[in-house]
PDB file of C-alpha atoms and ligand atoms in Angstrom:
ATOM      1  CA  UNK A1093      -4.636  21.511  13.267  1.00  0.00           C
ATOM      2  CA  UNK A1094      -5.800  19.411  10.287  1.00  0.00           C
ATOM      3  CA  UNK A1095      -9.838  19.668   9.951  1.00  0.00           C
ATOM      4  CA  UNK A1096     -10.333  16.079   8.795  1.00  0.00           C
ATOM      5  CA  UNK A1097      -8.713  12.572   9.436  1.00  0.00           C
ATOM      6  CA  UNK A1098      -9.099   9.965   6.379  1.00  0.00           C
ATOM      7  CA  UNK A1099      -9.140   6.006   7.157  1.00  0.00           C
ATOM      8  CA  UNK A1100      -7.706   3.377   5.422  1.00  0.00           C
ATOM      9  CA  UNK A1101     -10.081   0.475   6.129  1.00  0.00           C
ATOM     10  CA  UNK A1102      -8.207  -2.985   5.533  1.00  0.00           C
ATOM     11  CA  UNK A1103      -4.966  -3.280   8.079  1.00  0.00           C
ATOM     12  CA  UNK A1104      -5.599   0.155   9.813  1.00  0.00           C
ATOM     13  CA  UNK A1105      -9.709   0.127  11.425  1.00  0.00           C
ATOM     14  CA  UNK A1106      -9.288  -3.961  11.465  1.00  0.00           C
ATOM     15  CA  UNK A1107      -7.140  -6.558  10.600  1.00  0.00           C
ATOM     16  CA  UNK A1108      -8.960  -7.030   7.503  1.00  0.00           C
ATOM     17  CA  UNK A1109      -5.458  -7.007   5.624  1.00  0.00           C
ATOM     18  CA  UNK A1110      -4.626 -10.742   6.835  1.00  0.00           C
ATOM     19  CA  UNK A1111      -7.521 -11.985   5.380  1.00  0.00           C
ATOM     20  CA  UNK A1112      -7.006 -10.599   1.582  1.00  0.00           C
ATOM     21  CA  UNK A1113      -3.699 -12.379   2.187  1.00  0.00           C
ATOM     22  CA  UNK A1114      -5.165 -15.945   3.302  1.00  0.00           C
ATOM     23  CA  UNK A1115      -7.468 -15.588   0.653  1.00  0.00           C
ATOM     24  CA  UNK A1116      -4.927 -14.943  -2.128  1.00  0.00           C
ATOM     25  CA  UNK A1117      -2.792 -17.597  -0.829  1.00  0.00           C
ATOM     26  CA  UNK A1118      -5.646 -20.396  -0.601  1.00  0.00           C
ATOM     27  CA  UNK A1119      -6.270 -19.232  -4.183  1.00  0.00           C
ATOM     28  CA  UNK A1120      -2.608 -19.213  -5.254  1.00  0.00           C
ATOM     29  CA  UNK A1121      -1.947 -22.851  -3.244  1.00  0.00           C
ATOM     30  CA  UNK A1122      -4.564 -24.114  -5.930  1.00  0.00           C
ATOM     31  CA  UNK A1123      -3.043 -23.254  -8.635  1.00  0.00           C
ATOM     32  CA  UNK A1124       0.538 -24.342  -7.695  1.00  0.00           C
ATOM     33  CA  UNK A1125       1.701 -20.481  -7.525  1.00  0.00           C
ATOM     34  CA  UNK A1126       4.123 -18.783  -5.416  1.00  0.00           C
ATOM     35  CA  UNK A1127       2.995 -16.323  -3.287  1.00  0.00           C
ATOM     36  CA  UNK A1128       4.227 -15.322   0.207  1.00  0.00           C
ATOM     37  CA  UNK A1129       3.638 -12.442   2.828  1.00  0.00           C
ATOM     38  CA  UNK A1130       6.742 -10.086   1.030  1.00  0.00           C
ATOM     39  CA  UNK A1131       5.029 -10.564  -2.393  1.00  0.00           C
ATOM     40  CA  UNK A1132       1.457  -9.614  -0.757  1.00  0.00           C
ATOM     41  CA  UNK A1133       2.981  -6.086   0.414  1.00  0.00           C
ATOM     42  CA  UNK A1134       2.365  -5.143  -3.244  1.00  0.00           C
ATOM     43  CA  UNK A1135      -1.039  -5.690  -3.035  1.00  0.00           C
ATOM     44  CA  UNK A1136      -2.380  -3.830  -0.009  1.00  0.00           C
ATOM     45  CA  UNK A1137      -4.564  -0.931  -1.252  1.00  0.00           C
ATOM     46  CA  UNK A1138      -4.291  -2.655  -5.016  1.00  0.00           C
ATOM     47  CA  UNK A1139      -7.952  -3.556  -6.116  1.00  0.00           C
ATOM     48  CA  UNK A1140      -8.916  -7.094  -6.778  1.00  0.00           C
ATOM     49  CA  UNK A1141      -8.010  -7.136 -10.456  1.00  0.00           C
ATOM     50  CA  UNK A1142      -4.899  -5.691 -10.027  1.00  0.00           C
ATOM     51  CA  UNK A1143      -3.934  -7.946  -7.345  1.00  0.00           C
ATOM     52  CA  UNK A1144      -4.145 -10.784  -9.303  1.00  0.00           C
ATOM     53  CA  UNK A1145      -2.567  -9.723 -12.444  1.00  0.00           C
ATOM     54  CA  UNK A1146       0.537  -8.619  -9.251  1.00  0.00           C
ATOM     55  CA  UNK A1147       0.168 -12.247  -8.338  1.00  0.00           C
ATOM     56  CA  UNK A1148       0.479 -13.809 -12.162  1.00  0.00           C
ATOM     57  CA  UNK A1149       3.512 -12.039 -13.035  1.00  0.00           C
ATOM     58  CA  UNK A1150       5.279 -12.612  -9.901  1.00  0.00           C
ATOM     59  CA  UNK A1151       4.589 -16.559 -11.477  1.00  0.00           C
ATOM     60  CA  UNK A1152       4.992 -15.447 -15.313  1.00  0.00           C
ATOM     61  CA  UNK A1153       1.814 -16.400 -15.803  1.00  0.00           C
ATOM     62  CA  UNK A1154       0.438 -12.866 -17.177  1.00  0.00           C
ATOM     63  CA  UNK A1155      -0.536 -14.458 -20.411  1.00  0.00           C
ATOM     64  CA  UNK A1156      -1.681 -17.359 -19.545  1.00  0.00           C
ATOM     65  CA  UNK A1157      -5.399 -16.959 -18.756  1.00  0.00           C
ATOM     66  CA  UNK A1158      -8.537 -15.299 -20.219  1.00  0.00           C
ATOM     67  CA  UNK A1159     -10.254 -12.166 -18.754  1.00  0.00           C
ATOM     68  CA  UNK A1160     -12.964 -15.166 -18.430  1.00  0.00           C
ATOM     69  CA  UNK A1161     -10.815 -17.136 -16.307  1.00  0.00           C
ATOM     70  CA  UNK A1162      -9.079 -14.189 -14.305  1.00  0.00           C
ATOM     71  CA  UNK A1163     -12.892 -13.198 -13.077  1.00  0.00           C
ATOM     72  CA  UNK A1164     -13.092 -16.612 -12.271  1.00  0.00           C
ATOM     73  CA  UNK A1165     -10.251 -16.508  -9.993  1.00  0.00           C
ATOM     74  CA  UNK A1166     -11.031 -13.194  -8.579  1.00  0.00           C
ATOM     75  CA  UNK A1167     -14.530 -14.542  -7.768  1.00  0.00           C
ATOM     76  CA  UNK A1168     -12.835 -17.557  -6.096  1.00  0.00           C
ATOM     77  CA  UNK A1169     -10.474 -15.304  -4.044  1.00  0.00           C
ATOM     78  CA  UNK A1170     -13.331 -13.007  -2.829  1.00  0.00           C
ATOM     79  CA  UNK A1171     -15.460 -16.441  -1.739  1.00  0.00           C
ATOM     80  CA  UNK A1172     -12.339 -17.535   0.289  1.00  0.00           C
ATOM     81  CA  UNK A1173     -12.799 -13.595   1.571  1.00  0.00           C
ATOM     82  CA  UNK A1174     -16.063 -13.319   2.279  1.00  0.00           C
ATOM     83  CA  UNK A1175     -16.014 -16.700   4.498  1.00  0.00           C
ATOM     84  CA  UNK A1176     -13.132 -15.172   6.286  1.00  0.00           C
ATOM     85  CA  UNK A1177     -14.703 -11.580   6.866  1.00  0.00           C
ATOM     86  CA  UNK A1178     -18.439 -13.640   7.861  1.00  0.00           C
ATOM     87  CA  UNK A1179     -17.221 -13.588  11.706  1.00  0.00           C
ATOM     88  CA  UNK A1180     -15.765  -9.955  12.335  1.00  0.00           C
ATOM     89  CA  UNK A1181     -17.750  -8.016  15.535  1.00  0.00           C
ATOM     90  CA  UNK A1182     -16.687  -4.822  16.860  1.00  0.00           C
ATOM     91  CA  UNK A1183     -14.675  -6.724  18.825  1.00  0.00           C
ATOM     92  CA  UNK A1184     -12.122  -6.745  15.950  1.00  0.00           C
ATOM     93  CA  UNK A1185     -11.668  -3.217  15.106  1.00  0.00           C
ATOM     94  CA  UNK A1186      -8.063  -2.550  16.073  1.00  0.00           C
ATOM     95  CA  UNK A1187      -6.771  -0.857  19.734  1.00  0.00           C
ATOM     96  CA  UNK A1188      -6.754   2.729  19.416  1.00  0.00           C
ATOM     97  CA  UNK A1189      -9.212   3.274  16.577  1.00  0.00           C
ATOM     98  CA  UNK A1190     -12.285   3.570  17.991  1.00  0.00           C
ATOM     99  CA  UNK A1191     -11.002   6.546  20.604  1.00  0.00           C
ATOM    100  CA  UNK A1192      -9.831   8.160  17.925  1.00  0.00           C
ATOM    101  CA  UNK A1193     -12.888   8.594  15.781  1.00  0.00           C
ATOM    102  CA  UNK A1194     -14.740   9.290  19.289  1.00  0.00           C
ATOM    103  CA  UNK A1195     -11.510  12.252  19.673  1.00  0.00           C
ATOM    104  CA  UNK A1196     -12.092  13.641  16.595  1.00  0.00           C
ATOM    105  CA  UNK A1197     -16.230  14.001  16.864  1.00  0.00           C
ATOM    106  CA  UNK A1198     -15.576  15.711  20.130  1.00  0.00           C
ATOM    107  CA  UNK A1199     -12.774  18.239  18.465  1.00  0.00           C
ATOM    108  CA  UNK A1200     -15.479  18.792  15.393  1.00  0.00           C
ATOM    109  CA  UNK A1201     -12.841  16.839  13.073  1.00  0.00           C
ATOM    110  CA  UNK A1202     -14.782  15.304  10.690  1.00  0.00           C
ATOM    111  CA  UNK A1203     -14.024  11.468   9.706  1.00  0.00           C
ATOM    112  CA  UNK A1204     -13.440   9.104   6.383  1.00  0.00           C
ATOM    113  CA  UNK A1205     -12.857   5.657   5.346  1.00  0.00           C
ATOM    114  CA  UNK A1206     -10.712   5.510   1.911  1.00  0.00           C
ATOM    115  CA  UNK A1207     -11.134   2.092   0.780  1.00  0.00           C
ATOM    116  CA  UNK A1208     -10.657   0.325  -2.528  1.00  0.00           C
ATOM    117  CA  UNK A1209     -12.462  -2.268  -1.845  1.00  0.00           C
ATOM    118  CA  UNK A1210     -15.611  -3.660  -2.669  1.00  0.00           C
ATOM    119  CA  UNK A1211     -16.496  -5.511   0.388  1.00  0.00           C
ATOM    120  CA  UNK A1212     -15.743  -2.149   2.573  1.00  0.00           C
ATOM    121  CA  UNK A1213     -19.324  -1.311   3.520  1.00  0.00           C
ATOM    122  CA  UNK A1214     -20.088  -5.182   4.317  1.00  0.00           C
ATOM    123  CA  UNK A1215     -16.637  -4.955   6.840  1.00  0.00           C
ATOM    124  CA  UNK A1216     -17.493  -1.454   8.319  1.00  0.00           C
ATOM    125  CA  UNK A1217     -21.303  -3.207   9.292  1.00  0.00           C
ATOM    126  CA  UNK A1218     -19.947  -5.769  10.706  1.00  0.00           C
ATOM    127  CA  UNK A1219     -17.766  -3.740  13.073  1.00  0.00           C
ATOM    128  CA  UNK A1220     -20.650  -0.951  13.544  1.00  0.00           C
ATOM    129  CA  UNK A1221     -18.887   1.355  12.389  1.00  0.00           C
ATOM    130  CA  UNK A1222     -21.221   2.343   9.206  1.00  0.00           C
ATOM    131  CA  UNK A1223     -22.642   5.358  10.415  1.00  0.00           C
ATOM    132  CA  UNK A1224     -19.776   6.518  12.153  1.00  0.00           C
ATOM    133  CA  UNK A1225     -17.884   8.277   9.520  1.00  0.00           C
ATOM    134  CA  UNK A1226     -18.761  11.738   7.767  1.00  0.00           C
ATOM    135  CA  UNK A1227     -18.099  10.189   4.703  1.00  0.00           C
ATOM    136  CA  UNK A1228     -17.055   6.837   3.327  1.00  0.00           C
ATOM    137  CA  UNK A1229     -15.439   6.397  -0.482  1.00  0.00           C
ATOM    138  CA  UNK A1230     -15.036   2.691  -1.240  1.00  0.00           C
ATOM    139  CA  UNK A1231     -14.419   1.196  -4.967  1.00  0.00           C
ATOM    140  CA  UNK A1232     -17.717   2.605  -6.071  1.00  0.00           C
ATOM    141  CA  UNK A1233     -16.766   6.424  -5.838  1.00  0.00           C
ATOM    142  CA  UNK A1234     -13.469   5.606  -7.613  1.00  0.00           C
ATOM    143  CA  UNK A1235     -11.732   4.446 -11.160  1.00  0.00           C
ATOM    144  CA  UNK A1236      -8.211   3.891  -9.600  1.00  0.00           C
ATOM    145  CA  UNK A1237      -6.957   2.699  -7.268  1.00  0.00           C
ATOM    146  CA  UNK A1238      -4.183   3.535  -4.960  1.00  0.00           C
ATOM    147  CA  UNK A1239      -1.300   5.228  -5.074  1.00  0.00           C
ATOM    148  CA  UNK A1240      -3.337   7.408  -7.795  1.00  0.00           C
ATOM    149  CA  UNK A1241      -4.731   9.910  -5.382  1.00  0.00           C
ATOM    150  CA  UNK A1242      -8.434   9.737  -6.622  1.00  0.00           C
ATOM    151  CA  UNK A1243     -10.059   7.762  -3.180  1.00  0.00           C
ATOM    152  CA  UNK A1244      -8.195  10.208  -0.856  1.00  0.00           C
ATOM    153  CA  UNK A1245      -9.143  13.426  -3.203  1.00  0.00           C
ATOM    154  CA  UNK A1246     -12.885  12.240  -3.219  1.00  0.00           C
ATOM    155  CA  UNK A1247     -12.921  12.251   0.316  1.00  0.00           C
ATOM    156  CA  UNK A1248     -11.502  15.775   0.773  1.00  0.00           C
ATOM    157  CA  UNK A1249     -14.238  17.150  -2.014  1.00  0.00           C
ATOM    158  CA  UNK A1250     -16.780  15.134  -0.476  1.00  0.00           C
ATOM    159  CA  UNK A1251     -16.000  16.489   3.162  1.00  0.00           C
ATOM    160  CA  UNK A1252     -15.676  20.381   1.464  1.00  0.00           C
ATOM    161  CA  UNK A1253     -11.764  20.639   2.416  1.00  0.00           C
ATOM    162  CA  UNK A1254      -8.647  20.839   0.841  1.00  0.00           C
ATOM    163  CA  UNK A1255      -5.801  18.138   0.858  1.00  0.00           C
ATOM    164  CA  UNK A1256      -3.709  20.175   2.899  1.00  0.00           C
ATOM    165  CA  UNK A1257      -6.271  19.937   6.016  1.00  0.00           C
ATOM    166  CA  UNK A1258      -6.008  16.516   5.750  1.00  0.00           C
ATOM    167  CA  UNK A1259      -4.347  13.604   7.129  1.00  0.00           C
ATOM    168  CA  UNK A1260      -4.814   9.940   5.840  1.00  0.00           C
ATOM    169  CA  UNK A1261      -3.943   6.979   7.692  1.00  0.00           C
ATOM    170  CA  UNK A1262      -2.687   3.571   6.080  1.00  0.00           C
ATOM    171  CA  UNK A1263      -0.973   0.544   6.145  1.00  0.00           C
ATOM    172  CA  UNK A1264       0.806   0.249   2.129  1.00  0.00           C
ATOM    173  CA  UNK A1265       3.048   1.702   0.110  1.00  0.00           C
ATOM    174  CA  UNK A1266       0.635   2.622  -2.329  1.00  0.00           C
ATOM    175  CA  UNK A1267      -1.865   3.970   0.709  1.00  0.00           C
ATOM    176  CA  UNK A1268       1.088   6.495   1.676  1.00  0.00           C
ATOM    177  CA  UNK A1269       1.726   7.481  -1.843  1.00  0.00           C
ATOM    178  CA  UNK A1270      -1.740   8.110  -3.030  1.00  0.00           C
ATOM    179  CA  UNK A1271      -2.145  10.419   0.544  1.00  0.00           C
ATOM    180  CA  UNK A1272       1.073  12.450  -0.382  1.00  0.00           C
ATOM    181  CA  UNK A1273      -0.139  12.869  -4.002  1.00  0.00           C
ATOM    182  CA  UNK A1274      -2.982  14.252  -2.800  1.00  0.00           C
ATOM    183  CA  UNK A1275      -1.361  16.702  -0.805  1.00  0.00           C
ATOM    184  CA  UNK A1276      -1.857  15.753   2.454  1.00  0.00           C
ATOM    185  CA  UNK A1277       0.118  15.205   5.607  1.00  0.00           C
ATOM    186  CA  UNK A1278       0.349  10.875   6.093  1.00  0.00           C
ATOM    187  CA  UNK A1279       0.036   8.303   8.819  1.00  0.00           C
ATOM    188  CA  UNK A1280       1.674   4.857   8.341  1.00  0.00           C
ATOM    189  CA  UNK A1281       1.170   1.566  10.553  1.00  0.00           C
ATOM    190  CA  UNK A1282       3.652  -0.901  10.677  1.00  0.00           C
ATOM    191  CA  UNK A1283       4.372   0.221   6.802  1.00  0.00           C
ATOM    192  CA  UNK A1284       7.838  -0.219   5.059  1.00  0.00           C
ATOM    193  CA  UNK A1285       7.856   2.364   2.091  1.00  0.00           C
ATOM    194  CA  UNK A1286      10.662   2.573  -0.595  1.00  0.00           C
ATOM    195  CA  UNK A1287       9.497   5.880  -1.727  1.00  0.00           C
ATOM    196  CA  UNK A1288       8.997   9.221   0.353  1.00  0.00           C
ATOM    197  CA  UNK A1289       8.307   8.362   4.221  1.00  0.00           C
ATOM    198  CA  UNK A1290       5.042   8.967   5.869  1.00  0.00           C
ATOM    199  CA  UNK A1291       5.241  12.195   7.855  1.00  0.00           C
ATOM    200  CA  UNK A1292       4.775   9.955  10.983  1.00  0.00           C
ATOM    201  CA  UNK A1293       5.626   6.472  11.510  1.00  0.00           C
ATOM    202  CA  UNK A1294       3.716   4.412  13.848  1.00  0.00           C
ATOM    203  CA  UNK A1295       4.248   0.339  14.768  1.00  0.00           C
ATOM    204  CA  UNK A1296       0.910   0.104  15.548  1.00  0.00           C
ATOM    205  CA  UNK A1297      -2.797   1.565  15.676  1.00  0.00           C
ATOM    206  CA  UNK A1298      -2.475   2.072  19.689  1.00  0.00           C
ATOM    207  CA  UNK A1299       0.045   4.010  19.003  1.00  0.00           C
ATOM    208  CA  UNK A1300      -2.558   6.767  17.634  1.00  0.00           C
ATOM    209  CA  UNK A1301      -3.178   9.540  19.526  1.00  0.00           C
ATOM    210  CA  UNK A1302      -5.294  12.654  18.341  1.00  0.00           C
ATOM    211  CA  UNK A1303      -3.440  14.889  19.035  1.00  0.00           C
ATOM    212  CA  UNK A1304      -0.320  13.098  16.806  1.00  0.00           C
ATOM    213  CA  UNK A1305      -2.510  12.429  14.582  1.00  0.00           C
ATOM    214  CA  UNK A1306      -3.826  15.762  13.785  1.00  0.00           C
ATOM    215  CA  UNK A1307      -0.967  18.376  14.498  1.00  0.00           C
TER     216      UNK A1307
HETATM  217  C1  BG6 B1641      -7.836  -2.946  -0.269  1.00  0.00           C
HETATM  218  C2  BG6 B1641      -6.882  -4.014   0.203  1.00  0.00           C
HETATM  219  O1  BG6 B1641      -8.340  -2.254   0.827  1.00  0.00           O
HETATM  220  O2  BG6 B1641      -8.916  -3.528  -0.991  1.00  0.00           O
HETATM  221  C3  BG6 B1641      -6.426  -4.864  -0.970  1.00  0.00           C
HETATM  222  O3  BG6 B1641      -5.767  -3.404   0.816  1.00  0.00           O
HETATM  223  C4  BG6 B1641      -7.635  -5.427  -1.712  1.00  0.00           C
HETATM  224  O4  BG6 B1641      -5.619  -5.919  -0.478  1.00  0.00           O
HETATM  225  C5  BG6 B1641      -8.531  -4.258  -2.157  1.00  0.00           C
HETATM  226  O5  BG6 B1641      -7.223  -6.137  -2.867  1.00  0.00           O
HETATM  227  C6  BG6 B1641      -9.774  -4.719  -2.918  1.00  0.00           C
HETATM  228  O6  BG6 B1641     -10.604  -5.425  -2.039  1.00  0.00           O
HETATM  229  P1  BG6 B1641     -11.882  -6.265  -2.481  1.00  0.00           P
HETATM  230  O7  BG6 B1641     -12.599  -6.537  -1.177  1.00  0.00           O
HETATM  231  O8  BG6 B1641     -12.682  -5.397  -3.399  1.00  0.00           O
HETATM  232  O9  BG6 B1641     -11.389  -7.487  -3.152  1.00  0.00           O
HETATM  233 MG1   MG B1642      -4.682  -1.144   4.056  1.00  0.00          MG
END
């Protein structure tokens, strides 16, 4: 049985993952860009930065700003995100989530939240769910993002266990392939990935059980 269970935060505790989009795409709509829900797939578990430099190429449009002016649009995109995120309760954390955290305290499995983003302690407050994990890495602990294993390795270190007793839950491409580079056994939700498939595939968070979870 795997000794520790590592949370993607945005699309897999909440539905955090539609709000980065509406947020991009009030941004994009702005600045008369394209951007639709395929073309945000690459950006879930991609850090702010690197979402928008995703978004500029998709629009050839890499070279056409200053770092001055890309912070300027990041800082835009994270107001739209911020206004969007000001109204989540615990009511929003996803079906099946919750039990499973409360599953794995009882089984002495510890718990993690691998997030790359900056708002992630701000989210996991507003859902009470702050003190409910053994550990937490977030953009802070990290200097890449996903899929470079770093977030998911920092939580194994941090939690004193090896990737192998681990299993990491997401919704992205780059979620799954960061948790496989790190040598542990993956989760995906409602996730279409190009590259090796996560061990198990789930349409949904109330699909999770503990004991699927963990085997
Ligand atoms: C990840 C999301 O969790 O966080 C990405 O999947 C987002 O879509 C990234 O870009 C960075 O988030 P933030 O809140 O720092 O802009
Ligand atoms: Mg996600």
């Amino acid at each position: 049985m795997k000794k520790a269970i590592i949370f993607d935060l945005d699309g897999v505790i909440t539905d955090t993952a539609q709000f980065h989009f509406e947020a991009w795409k009030m941004l994009a709509d702005s600045l008369g860009f394209k951007f639709d829900r395929a073309d945000n797939e690459r950006l879930k578990g991609v850090s702010r930065m690197d979402s928008l430099n995703i978004i500029l190429e998709i629009n050839n449009a890499l070279d056409r700003f200053s770092p001055e002016e890309k912070e300027a649009m990041c800082k835009t995109k994270n107001d739209n995100y911020v206004e969007l995120i000001g109204r989540l309760t615990p009511a929003d954390i996803l079906p099946g989530i919750s039990e499973l955290i409360d599953d794995a305290e009882r089984h002495g499995v510890k718990t993690a939240v691998a997030s790359v983003s900056k708002n992630a302690s701000s989210v996991l407050s507003s859902l009470g769910l702050l003190h409910r994990f053994d550990y937490i890495a977030d953009a802070k602990k990290i200097t890449k993002s996903k899929p470079d294993p770093e977030i998911f390795s920092v939580c194994a270190e941090a939690l004193g266990l090896e990737g192998k007793d681990c299993v990491g839950i997401e919704d992205s491409q780059a979620g799954i392939e960061a948790i496989h580079s790190a040598g542990m056994r993956s989760v995906g939700i409602n996730v279409t990935v190009t590259s090796r498939k996560p061990d198990l595939e789930l349409r949904s968070t109330k699909e999770l059980t503990f004991d699927l979870v963990t085997e």
